[in-house]
PDB file of C-alpha atoms in Angstrom:
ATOM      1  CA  UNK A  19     145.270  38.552  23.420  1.00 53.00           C
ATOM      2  CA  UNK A  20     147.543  40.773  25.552  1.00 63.00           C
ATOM      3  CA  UNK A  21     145.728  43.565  28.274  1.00 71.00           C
ATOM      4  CA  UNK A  22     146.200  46.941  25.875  1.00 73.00           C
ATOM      5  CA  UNK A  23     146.909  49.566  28.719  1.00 79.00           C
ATOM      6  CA  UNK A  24     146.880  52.412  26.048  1.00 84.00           C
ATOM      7  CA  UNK A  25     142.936  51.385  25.156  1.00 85.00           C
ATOM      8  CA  UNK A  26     142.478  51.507  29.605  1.00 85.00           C
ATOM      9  CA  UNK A  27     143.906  54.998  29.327  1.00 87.00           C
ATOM     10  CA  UNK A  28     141.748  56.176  26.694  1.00 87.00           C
ATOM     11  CA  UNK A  29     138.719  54.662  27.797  1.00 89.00           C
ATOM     12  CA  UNK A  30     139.013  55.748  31.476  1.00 89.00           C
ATOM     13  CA  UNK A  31     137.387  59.724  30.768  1.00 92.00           C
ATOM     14  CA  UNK A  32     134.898  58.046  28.636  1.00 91.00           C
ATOM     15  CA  UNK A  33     133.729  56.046  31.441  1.00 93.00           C
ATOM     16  CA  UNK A  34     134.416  58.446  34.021  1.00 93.00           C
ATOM     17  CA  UNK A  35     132.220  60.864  31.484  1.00 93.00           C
ATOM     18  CA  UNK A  36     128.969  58.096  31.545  1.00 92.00           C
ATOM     19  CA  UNK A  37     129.324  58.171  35.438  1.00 93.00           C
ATOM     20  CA  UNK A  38     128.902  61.846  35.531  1.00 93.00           C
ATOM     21  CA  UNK A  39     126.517  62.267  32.859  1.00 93.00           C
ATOM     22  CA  UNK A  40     124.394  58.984  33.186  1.00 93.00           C
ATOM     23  CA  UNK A  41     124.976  56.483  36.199  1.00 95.00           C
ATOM     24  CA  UNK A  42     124.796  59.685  39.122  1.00 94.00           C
ATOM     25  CA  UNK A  43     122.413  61.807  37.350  1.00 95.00           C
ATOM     26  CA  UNK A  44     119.972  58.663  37.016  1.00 96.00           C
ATOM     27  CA  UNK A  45     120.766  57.412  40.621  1.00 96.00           C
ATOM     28  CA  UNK A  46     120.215  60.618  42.615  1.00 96.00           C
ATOM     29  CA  UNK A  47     116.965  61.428  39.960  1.00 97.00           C
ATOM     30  CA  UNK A  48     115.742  57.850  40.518  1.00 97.00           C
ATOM     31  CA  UNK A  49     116.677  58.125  44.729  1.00 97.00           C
ATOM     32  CA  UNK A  50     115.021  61.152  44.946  1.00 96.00           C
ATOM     33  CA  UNK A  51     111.543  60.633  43.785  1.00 98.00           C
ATOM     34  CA  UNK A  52     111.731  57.024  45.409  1.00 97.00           C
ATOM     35  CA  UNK A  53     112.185  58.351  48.915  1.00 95.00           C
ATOM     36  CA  UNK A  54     109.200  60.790  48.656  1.00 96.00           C
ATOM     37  CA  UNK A  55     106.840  57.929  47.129  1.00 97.00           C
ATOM     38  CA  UNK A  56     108.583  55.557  49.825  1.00 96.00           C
ATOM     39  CA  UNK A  57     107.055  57.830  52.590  1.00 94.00           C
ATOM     40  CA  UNK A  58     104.104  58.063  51.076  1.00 96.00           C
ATOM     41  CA  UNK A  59     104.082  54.157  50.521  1.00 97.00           C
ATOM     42  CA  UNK A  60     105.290  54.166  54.378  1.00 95.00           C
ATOM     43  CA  UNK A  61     102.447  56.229  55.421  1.00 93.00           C
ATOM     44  CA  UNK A  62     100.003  54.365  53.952  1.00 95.00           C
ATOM     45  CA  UNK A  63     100.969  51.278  55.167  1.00 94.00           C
ATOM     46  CA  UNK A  64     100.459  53.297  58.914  1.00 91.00           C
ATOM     47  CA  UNK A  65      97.015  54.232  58.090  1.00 89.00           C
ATOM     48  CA  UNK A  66      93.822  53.229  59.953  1.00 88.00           C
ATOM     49  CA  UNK A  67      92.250  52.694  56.317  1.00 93.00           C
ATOM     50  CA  UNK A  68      92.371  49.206  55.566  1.00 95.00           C
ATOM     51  CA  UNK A  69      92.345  50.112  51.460  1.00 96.00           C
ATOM     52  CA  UNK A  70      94.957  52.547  51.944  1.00 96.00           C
ATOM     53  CA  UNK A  71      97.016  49.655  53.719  1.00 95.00           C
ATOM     54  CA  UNK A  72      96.413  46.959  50.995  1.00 96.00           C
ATOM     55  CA  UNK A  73      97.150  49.035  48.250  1.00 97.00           C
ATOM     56  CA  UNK A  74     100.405  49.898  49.608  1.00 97.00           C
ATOM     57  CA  UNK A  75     101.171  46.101  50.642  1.00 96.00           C
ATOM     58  CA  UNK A  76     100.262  44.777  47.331  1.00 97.00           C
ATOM     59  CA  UNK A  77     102.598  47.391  46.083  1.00 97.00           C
ATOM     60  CA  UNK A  78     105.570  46.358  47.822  1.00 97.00           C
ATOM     61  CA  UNK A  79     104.686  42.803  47.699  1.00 97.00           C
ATOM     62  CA  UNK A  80     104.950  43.155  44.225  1.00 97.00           C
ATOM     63  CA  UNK A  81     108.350  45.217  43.328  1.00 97.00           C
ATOM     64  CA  UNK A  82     109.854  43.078  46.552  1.00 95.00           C
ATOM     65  CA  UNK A  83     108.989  40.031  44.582  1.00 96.00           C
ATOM     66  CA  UNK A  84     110.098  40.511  41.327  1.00 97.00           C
ATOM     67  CA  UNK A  85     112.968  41.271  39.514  1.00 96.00           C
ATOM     68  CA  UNK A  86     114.229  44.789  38.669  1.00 96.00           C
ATOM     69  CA  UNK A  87     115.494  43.822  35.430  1.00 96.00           C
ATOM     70  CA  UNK A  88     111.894  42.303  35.002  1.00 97.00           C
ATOM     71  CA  UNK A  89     110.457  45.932  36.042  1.00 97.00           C
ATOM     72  CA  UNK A  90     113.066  47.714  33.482  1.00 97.00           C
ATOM     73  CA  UNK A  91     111.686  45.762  30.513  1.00 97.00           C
ATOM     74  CA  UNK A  92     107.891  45.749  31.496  1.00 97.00           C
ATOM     75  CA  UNK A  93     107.961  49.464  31.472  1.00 97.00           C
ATOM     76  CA  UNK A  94     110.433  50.011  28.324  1.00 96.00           C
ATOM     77  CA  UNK A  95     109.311  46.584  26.068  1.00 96.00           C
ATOM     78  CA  UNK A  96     105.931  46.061  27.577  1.00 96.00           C
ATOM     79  CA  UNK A  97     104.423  49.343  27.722  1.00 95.00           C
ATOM     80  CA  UNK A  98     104.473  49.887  23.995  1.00 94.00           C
ATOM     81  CA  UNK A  99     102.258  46.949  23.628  1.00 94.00           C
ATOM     82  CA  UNK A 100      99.701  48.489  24.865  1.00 93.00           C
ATOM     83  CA  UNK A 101     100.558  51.931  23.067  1.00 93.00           C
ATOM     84  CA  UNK A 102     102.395  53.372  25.822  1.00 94.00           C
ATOM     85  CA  UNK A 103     105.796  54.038  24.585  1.00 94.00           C
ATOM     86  CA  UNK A 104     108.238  55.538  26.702  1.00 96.00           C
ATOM     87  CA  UNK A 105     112.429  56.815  26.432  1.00 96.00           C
ATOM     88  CA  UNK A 106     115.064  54.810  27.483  1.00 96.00           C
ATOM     89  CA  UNK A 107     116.370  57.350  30.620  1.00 96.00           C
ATOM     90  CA  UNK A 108     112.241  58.399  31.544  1.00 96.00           C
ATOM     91  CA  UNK A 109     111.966  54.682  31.545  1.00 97.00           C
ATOM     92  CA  UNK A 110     114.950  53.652  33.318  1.00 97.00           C
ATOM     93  CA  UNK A 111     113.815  56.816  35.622  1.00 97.00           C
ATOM     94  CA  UNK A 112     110.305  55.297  36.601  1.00 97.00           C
ATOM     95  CA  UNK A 113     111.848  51.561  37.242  1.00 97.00           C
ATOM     96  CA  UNK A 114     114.658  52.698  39.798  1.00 98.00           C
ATOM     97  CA  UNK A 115     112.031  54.511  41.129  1.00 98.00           C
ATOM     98  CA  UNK A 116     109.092  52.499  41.843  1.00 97.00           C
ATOM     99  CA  UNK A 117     112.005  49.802  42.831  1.00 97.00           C
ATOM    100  CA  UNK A 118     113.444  52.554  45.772  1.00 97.00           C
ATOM    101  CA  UNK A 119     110.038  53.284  46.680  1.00 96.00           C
ATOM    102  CA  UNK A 120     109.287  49.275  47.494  1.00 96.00           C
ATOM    103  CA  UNK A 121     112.281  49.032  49.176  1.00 95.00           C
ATOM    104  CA  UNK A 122     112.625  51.966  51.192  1.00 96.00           C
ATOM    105  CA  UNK A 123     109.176  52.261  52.085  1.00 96.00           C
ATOM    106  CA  UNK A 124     109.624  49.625  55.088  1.00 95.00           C
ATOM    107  CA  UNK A 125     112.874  51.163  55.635  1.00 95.00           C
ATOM    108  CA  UNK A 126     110.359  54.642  56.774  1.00 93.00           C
ATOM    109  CA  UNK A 127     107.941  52.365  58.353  1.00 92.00           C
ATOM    110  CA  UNK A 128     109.919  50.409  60.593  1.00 92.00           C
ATOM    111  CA  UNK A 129     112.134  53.898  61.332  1.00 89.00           C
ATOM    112  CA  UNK A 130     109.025  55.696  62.113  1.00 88.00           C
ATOM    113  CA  UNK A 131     107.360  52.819  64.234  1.00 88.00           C
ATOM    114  CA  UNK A 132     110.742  52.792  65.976  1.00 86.00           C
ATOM    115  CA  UNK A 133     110.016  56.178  67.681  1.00 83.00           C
ATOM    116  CA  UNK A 134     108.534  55.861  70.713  1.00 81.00           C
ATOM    117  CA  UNK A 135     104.796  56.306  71.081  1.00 79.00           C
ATOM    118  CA  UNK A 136     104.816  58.854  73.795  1.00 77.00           C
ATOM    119  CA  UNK A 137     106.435  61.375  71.072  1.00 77.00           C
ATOM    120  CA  UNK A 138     102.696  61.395  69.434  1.00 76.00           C
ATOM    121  CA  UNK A 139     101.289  62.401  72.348  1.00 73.00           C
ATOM    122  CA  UNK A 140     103.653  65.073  73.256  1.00 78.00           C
ATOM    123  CA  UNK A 141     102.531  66.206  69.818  1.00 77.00           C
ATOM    124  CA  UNK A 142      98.674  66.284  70.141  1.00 78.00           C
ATOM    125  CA  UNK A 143      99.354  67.270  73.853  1.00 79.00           C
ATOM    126  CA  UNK A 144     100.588  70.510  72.737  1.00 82.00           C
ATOM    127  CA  UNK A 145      97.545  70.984  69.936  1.00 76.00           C
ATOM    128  CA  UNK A 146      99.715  69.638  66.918  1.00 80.00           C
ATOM    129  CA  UNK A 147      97.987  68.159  64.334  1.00 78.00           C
ATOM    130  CA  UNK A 148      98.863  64.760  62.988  1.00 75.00           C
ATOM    131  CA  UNK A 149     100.617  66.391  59.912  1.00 72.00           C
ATOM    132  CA  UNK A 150     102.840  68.359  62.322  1.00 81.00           C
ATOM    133  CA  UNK A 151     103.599  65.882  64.760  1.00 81.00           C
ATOM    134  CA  UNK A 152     104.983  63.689  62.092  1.00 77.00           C
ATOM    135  CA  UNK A 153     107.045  66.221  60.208  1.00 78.00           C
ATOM    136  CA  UNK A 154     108.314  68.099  63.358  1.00 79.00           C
ATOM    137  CA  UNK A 155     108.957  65.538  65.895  1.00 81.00           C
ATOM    138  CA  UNK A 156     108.235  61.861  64.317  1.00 81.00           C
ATOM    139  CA  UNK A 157     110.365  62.309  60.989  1.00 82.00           C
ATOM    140  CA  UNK A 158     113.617  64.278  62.400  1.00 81.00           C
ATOM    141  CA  UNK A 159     114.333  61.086  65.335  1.00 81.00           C
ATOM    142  CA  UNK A 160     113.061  58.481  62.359  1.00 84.00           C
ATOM    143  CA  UNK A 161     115.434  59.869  59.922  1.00 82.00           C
ATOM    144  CA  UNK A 162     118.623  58.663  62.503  1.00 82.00           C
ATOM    145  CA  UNK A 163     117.360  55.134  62.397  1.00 85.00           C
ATOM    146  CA  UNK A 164     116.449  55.019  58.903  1.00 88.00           C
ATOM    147  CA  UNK A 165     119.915  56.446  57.461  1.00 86.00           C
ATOM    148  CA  UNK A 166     122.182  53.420  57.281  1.00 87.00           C
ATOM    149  CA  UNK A 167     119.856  51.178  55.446  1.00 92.00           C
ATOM    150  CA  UNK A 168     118.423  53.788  53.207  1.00 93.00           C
ATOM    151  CA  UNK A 169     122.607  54.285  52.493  1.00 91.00           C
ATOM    152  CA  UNK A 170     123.291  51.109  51.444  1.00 92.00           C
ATOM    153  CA  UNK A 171     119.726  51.466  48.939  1.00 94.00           C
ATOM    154  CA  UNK A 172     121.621  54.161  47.595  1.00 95.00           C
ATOM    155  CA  UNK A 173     124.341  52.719  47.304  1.00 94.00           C
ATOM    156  CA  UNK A 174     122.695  49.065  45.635  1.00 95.00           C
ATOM    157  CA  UNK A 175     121.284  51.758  43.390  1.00 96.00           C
ATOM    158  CA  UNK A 176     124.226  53.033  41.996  1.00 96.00           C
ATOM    159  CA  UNK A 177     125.011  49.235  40.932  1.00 95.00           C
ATOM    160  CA  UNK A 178     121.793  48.959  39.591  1.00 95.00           C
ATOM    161  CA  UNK A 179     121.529  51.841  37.552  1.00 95.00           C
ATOM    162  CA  UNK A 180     124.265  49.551  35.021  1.00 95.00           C
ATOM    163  CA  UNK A 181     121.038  48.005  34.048  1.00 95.00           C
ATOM    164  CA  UNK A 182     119.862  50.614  32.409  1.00 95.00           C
ATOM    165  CA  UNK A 183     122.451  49.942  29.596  1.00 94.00           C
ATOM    166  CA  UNK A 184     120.181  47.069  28.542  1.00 94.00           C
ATOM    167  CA  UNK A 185     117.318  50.100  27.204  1.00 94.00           C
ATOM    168  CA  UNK A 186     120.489  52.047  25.386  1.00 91.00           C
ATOM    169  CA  UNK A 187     120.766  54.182  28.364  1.00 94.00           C
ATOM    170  CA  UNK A 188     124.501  55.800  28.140  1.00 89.00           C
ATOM    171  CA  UNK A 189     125.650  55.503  31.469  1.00 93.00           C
ATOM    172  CA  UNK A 190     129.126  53.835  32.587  1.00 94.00           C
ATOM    173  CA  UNK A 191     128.316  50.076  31.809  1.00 93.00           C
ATOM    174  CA  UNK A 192     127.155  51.222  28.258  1.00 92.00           C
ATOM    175  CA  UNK A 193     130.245  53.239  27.401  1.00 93.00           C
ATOM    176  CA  UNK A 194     132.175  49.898  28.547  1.00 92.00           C
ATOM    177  CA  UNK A 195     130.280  47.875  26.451  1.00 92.00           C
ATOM    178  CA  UNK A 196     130.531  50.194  23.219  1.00 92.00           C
ATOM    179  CA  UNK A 197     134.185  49.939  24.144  1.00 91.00           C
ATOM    180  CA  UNK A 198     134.699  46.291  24.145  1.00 90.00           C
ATOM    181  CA  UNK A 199     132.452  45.101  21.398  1.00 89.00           C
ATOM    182  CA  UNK A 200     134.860  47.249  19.205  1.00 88.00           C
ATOM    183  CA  UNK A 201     137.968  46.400  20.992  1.00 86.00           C
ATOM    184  CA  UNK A 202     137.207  43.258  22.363  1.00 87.00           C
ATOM    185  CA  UNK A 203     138.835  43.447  25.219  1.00 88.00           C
ATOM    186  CA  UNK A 204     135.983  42.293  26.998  1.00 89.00           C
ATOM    187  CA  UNK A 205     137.474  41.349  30.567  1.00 91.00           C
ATOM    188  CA  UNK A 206     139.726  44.161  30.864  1.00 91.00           C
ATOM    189  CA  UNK A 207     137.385  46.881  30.162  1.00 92.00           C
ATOM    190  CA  UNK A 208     134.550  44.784  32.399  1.00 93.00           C
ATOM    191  CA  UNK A 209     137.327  45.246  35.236  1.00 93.00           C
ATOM    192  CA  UNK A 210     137.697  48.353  34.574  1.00 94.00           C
ATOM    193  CA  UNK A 211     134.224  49.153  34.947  1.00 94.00           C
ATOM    194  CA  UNK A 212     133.865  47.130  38.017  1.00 95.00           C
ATOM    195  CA  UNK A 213     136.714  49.670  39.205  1.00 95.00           C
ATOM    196  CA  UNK A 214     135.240  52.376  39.167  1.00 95.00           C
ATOM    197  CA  UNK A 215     131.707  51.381  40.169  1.00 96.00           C
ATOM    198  CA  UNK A 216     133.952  50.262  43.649  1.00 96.00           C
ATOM    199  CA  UNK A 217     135.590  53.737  43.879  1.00 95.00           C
ATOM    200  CA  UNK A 218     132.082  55.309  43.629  1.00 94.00           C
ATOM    201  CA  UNK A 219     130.764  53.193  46.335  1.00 94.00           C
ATOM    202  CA  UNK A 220     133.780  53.719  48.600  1.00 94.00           C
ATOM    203  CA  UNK A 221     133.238  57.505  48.322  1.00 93.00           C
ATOM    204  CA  UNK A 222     129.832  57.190  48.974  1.00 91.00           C
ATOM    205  CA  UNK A 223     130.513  54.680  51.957  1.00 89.00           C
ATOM    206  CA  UNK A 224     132.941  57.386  53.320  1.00 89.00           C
ATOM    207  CA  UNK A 225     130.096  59.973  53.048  1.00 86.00           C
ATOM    208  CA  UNK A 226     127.656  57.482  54.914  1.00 82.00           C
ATOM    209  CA  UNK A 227     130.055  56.898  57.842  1.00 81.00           C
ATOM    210  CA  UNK A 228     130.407  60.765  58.085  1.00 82.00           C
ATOM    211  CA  UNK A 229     126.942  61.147  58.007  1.00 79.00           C
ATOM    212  CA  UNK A 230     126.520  58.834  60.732  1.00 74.00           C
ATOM    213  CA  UNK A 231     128.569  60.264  63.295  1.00 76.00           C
ATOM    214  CA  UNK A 232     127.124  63.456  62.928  1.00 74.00           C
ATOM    215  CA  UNK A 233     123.416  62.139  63.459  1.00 67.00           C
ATOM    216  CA  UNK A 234     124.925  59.998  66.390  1.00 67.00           C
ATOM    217  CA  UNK A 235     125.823  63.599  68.640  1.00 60.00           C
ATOM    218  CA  UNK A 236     121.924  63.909  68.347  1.00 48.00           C
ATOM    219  CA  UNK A 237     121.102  60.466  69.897  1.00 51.00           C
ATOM    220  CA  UNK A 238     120.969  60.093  73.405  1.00 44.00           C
ATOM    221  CA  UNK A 239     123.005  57.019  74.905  1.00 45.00           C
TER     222      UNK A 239
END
Protein backbone atom coordinates (compact mmCIF):
# COMPACT_ATOMS: atom_id res chain seq x y z
CA UNK A 1 0.00 0.00 0.00
CA UNK A 2 1.27 3.32 -1.41
CA UNK A 3 2.12 6.53 1.33
CA UNK A 4 -1.42 8.65 0.69
CA UNK A 5 0.04 12.29 1.00
CA UNK A 6 -3.58 13.72 0.72
CA UNK A 7 -4.57 11.61 4.18
CA UNK A 8 -0.79 13.44 5.72
CA UNK A 9 -2.35 16.73 4.68
CA UNK A 10 -5.55 16.24 6.26
CA UNK A 11 -4.41 14.71 9.27
CA UNK A 12 -1.61 17.24 10.00
CA UNK A 13 -4.27 20.13 11.87
CA UNK A 14 -5.82 17.25 13.55
CA UNK A 15 -2.66 16.37 15.12
CA UNK A 16 -1.34 19.70 15.37
CA UNK A 17 -5.02 20.34 17.15
CA UNK A 18 -4.27 17.22 19.97
CA UNK A 19 -0.82 18.96 20.58
CA UNK A 20 -2.45 22.17 21.44
CA UNK A 21 -5.38 20.95 23.14
CA UNK A 22 -3.99 17.72 24.88
CA UNK A 23 -0.13 16.85 24.75
CA UNK A 24 0.99 20.85 26.01
CA UNK A 25 -1.92 21.50 28.13
CA UNK A 26 -1.22 18.06 30.03
CA UNK A 27 2.64 18.59 29.99
CA UNK A 28 2.88 22.14 31.38
CA UNK A 29 -0.36 21.08 33.96
CA UNK A 30 1.52 17.88 34.85
CA UNK A 31 5.25 20.04 35.01
CA UNK A 32 3.82 22.46 37.01
CA UNK A 33 2.45 20.79 40.02
CA UNK A 34 5.51 18.29 39.81
CA UNK A 35 8.08 21.00 40.38
CA UNK A 36 6.27 22.43 43.48
CA UNK A 37 5.81 18.76 45.04
CA UNK A 38 9.53 18.13 43.74
CA UNK A 39 10.69 20.95 46.15
CA UNK A 40 8.76 19.92 48.65
CA UNK A 41 10.01 16.22 48.08
CA UNK A 42 13.60 18.06 47.85
CA UNK A 43 13.12 19.71 51.08
CA UNK A 44 12.25 16.94 52.86
CA UNK A 45 14.86 14.90 51.86
CA UNK A 46 17.17 18.12 53.50
CA UNK A 47 15.45 17.88 56.73
CA UNK A 48 17.00 17.08 60.14
CA UNK A 49 13.78 14.79 60.70
CA UNK A 50 14.69 11.41 59.99
CA UNK A 51 10.67 10.53 59.13
CA UNK A 52 10.45 13.44 57.02
CA UNK A 53 13.64 12.03 55.13
CA UNK A 54 12.34 8.40 54.73
CA UNK A 55 9.13 9.28 53.60
CA UNK A 56 10.48 11.29 50.89
CA UNK A 57 13.21 8.50 49.96
CA UNK A 58 10.73 5.78 49.88
CA UNK A 59 8.86 8.08 47.63
CA UNK A 60 11.35 8.51 45.07
CA UNK A 61 12.68 5.11 45.47
CA UNK A 62 9.51 4.06 44.42
CA UNK A 63 8.37 6.24 41.17
CA UNK A 64 12.41 5.98 40.25
CA UNK A 65 11.89 2.29 40.25
CA UNK A 66 9.00 1.62 38.45
CA UNK A 67 7.54 2.16 35.33
CA UNK A 68 5.45 5.20 34.33
CA UNK A 69 3.24 3.29 32.21
CA UNK A 70 2.94 1.00 35.39
CA UNK A 71 1.99 4.35 37.45
CA UNK A 72 -0.61 5.43 34.53
CA UNK A 73 -2.59 2.20 34.91
CA UNK A 74 -2.35 1.78 38.80
CA UNK A 75 -4.01 5.09 39.16
CA UNK A 76 -6.61 4.81 36.08
CA UNK A 77 -7.26 0.61 36.21
CA UNK A 78 -6.27 0.05 39.77
CA UNK A 79 -7.85 2.70 41.65
CA UNK A 80 -11.37 1.67 40.76
CA UNK A 81 -10.75 -1.56 42.46
CA UNK A 82 -10.78 -0.23 45.40
CA UNK A 83 -13.75 2.28 44.54
CA UNK A 84 -11.66 5.07 43.61
CA UNK A 85 -12.47 5.88 40.12
CA UNK A 86 -10.87 8.59 38.46
CA UNK A 87 -10.97 10.50 34.50
CA UNK A 88 -8.71 9.71 31.99
CA UNK A 89 -6.87 13.52 31.79
CA UNK A 90 -7.21 13.95 36.11
CA UNK A 91 -5.60 10.60 35.94
CA UNK A 92 -3.08 11.04 33.38
CA UNK A 93 -2.66 14.55 35.40
CA UNK A 94 -1.71 12.86 38.84
CA UNK A 95 0.78 10.13 37.07
CA UNK A 96 2.99 12.78 35.12
CA UNK A 97 2.92 14.38 38.18
CA UNK A 98 3.95 12.26 40.95
CA UNK A 99 6.51 10.88 38.07
CA UNK A 100 8.11 14.83 37.72
CA UNK A 101 8.01 15.13 41.31
CA UNK A 102 10.39 11.75 41.75
CA UNK A 103 12.48 12.85 39.25
CA UNK A 104 13.00 16.35 39.75
CA UNK A 105 13.08 16.25 43.33
CA UNK A 106 16.97 15.23 43.31
CA UNK A 107 17.31 17.51 40.50
CA UNK A 108 16.34 20.53 43.61
CA UNK A 109 18.34 18.64 46.05
CA UNK A 110 21.51 18.24 44.46
CA UNK A 111 20.98 22.11 42.92
CA UNK A 112 20.35 23.37 46.31
CA UNK A 113 23.22 21.33 48.09
CA UNK A 114 25.33 22.73 45.25
CA UNK A 115 25.20 26.28 46.76
CA UNK A 116 27.76 26.92 48.89
CA UNK A 117 27.26 26.68 52.63
CA UNK A 118 28.52 30.06 53.57
CA UNK A 119 25.27 31.52 51.65
CA UNK A 120 23.20 30.08 54.85
CA UNK A 121 25.08 31.87 57.03
CA UNK A 122 25.08 35.11 55.29
CA UNK A 123 21.37 34.47 55.67
CA UNK A 124 20.97 33.86 59.47
CA UNK A 125 23.91 36.40 59.83
CA UNK A 126 21.69 39.08 58.76
CA UNK A 127 18.51 37.71 61.06
CA UNK A 128 16.82 35.74 58.08
CA UNK A 129 14.91 33.01 58.95
CA UNK A 130 15.39 29.62 57.37
CA UNK A 131 12.25 30.18 55.13
CA UNK A 132 13.86 33.39 53.81
CA UNK A 133 17.24 32.34 53.38
CA UNK A 134 16.10 29.60 51.14
CA UNK A 135 13.66 31.51 48.99
CA UNK A 136 15.81 34.74 48.76
CA UNK A 137 19.29 33.64 48.45
CA UNK A 138 19.41 29.57 48.33
CA UNK A 139 16.64 29.06 45.53
CA UNK A 140 17.55 32.08 42.97
CA UNK A 141 21.67 30.59 42.62
CA UNK A 142 20.00 26.79 42.81
CA UNK A 143 17.64 27.53 40.10
CA UNK A 144 20.98 28.19 37.51
CA UNK A 145 22.24 24.75 38.29
CA UNK A 146 19.07 23.03 38.30
CA UNK A 147 17.75 24.44 34.78
CA UNK A 148 19.31 22.15 32.20
CA UNK A 149 18.31 18.92 33.73
CA UNK A 150 14.93 20.02 34.88
CA UNK A 151 14.79 21.06 30.73
CA UNK A 152 15.39 17.95 29.44
CA UNK A 153 12.43 16.49 32.31
CA UNK A 154 10.37 18.74 30.48
CA UNK A 155 11.21 17.91 27.62
CA UNK A 156 11.09 13.64 28.37
CA UNK A 157 7.68 14.81 29.50
CA UNK A 158 6.38 16.00 26.48
CA UNK A 159 7.26 12.36 25.02
CA UNK A 160 5.67 10.88 27.76
CA UNK A 161 2.55 12.55 27.86
CA UNK A 162 1.80 10.06 24.34
CA UNK A 163 1.09 7.61 27.03
CA UNK A 164 -1.71 9.01 28.07
CA UNK A 165 -3.45 7.81 24.81
CA UNK A 166 -3.48 4.35 26.40
CA UNK A 167 -6.49 5.89 29.19
CA UNK A 168 -8.42 7.54 25.93
CA UNK A 169 -6.71 10.71 26.63
CA UNK A 170 -7.00 12.85 23.17
CA UNK A 171 -3.74 14.19 22.84
CA UNK A 172 -1.44 13.90 19.57
CA UNK A 173 -0.58 10.07 19.72
CA UNK A 174 -4.41 9.39 20.11
CA UNK A 175 -5.55 11.49 17.16
CA UNK A 176 -2.73 9.40 15.19
CA UNK A 177 -3.99 6.35 16.27
CA UNK A 178 -7.82 7.14 15.51
CA UNK A 179 -6.28 8.06 12.19
CA UNK A 180 -4.57 4.93 11.27
CA UNK A 181 -6.84 2.28 12.62
CA UNK A 182 -9.32 3.80 10.02
CA UNK A 183 -6.85 4.43 7.37
CA UNK A 184 -4.37 2.04 8.06
CA UNK A 185 -1.67 3.72 7.21
CA UNK A 186 -0.07 2.82 10.25
CA UNK A 187 3.74 3.76 9.57
CA UNK A 188 3.13 6.85 7.81
CA UNK A 189 0.91 8.48 10.21
CA UNK A 190 3.33 6.93 13.24
CA UNK A 191 6.09 9.09 11.30
CA UNK A 192 4.19 11.66 11.15
CA UNK A 193 3.58 11.79 14.68
CA UNK A 194 7.12 11.17 15.54
CA UNK A 195 7.51 14.51 13.38
CA UNK A 196 6.03 16.59 15.11
CA UNK A 197 6.76 15.37 18.64
CA UNK A 198 10.69 16.27 17.19
CA UNK A 199 9.62 19.80 16.07
CA UNK A 200 8.12 20.35 19.58
CA UNK A 201 11.22 19.30 21.25
CA UNK A 202 13.48 21.33 18.96
CA UNK A 203 11.46 24.46 19.86
CA UNK A 204 11.61 23.73 23.26
CA UNK A 205 15.46 22.86 23.03
CA UNK A 206 15.86 26.33 21.35
CA UNK A 207 14.00 27.92 24.32
CA UNK A 208 16.34 25.95 26.83
CA UNK A 209 19.58 27.14 25.17
CA UNK A 210 18.13 30.74 25.34
CA UNK A 211 17.31 30.32 28.70
CA UNK A 212 20.67 29.29 29.50
CA UNK A 213 22.63 32.04 28.32
CA UNK A 214 20.64 34.42 29.99
CA UNK A 215 21.08 32.68 33.54
CA UNK A 216 24.86 32.30 32.54
CA UNK A 217 25.39 36.61 32.65
CA UNK A 218 24.34 35.94 36.37
CA UNK A 219 27.10 33.34 37.13
CA UNK A 220 30.33 34.41 38.07
CA UNK A 221 33.36 32.73 36.11
Amino acid sequence: MGIDWDLLARSFWPMVEGAIKGTIPLTLVSFSLGLVLALVVALMRLSAVAVLRGIATAYISVIRGTPLLVQLFVIFYGLPSIGLTIEPWPSAVIAFTLNVGGYAAEIIRAAILSVPQGQWEAGHTIGMSYGTTLRRIILPQAARVSVPPLSNTFISLVKDTSLASLITVTELFRQAQEIAAFSQQFMALYIEAAALYWVICLVLSAGQSRLERKLDRYVAH
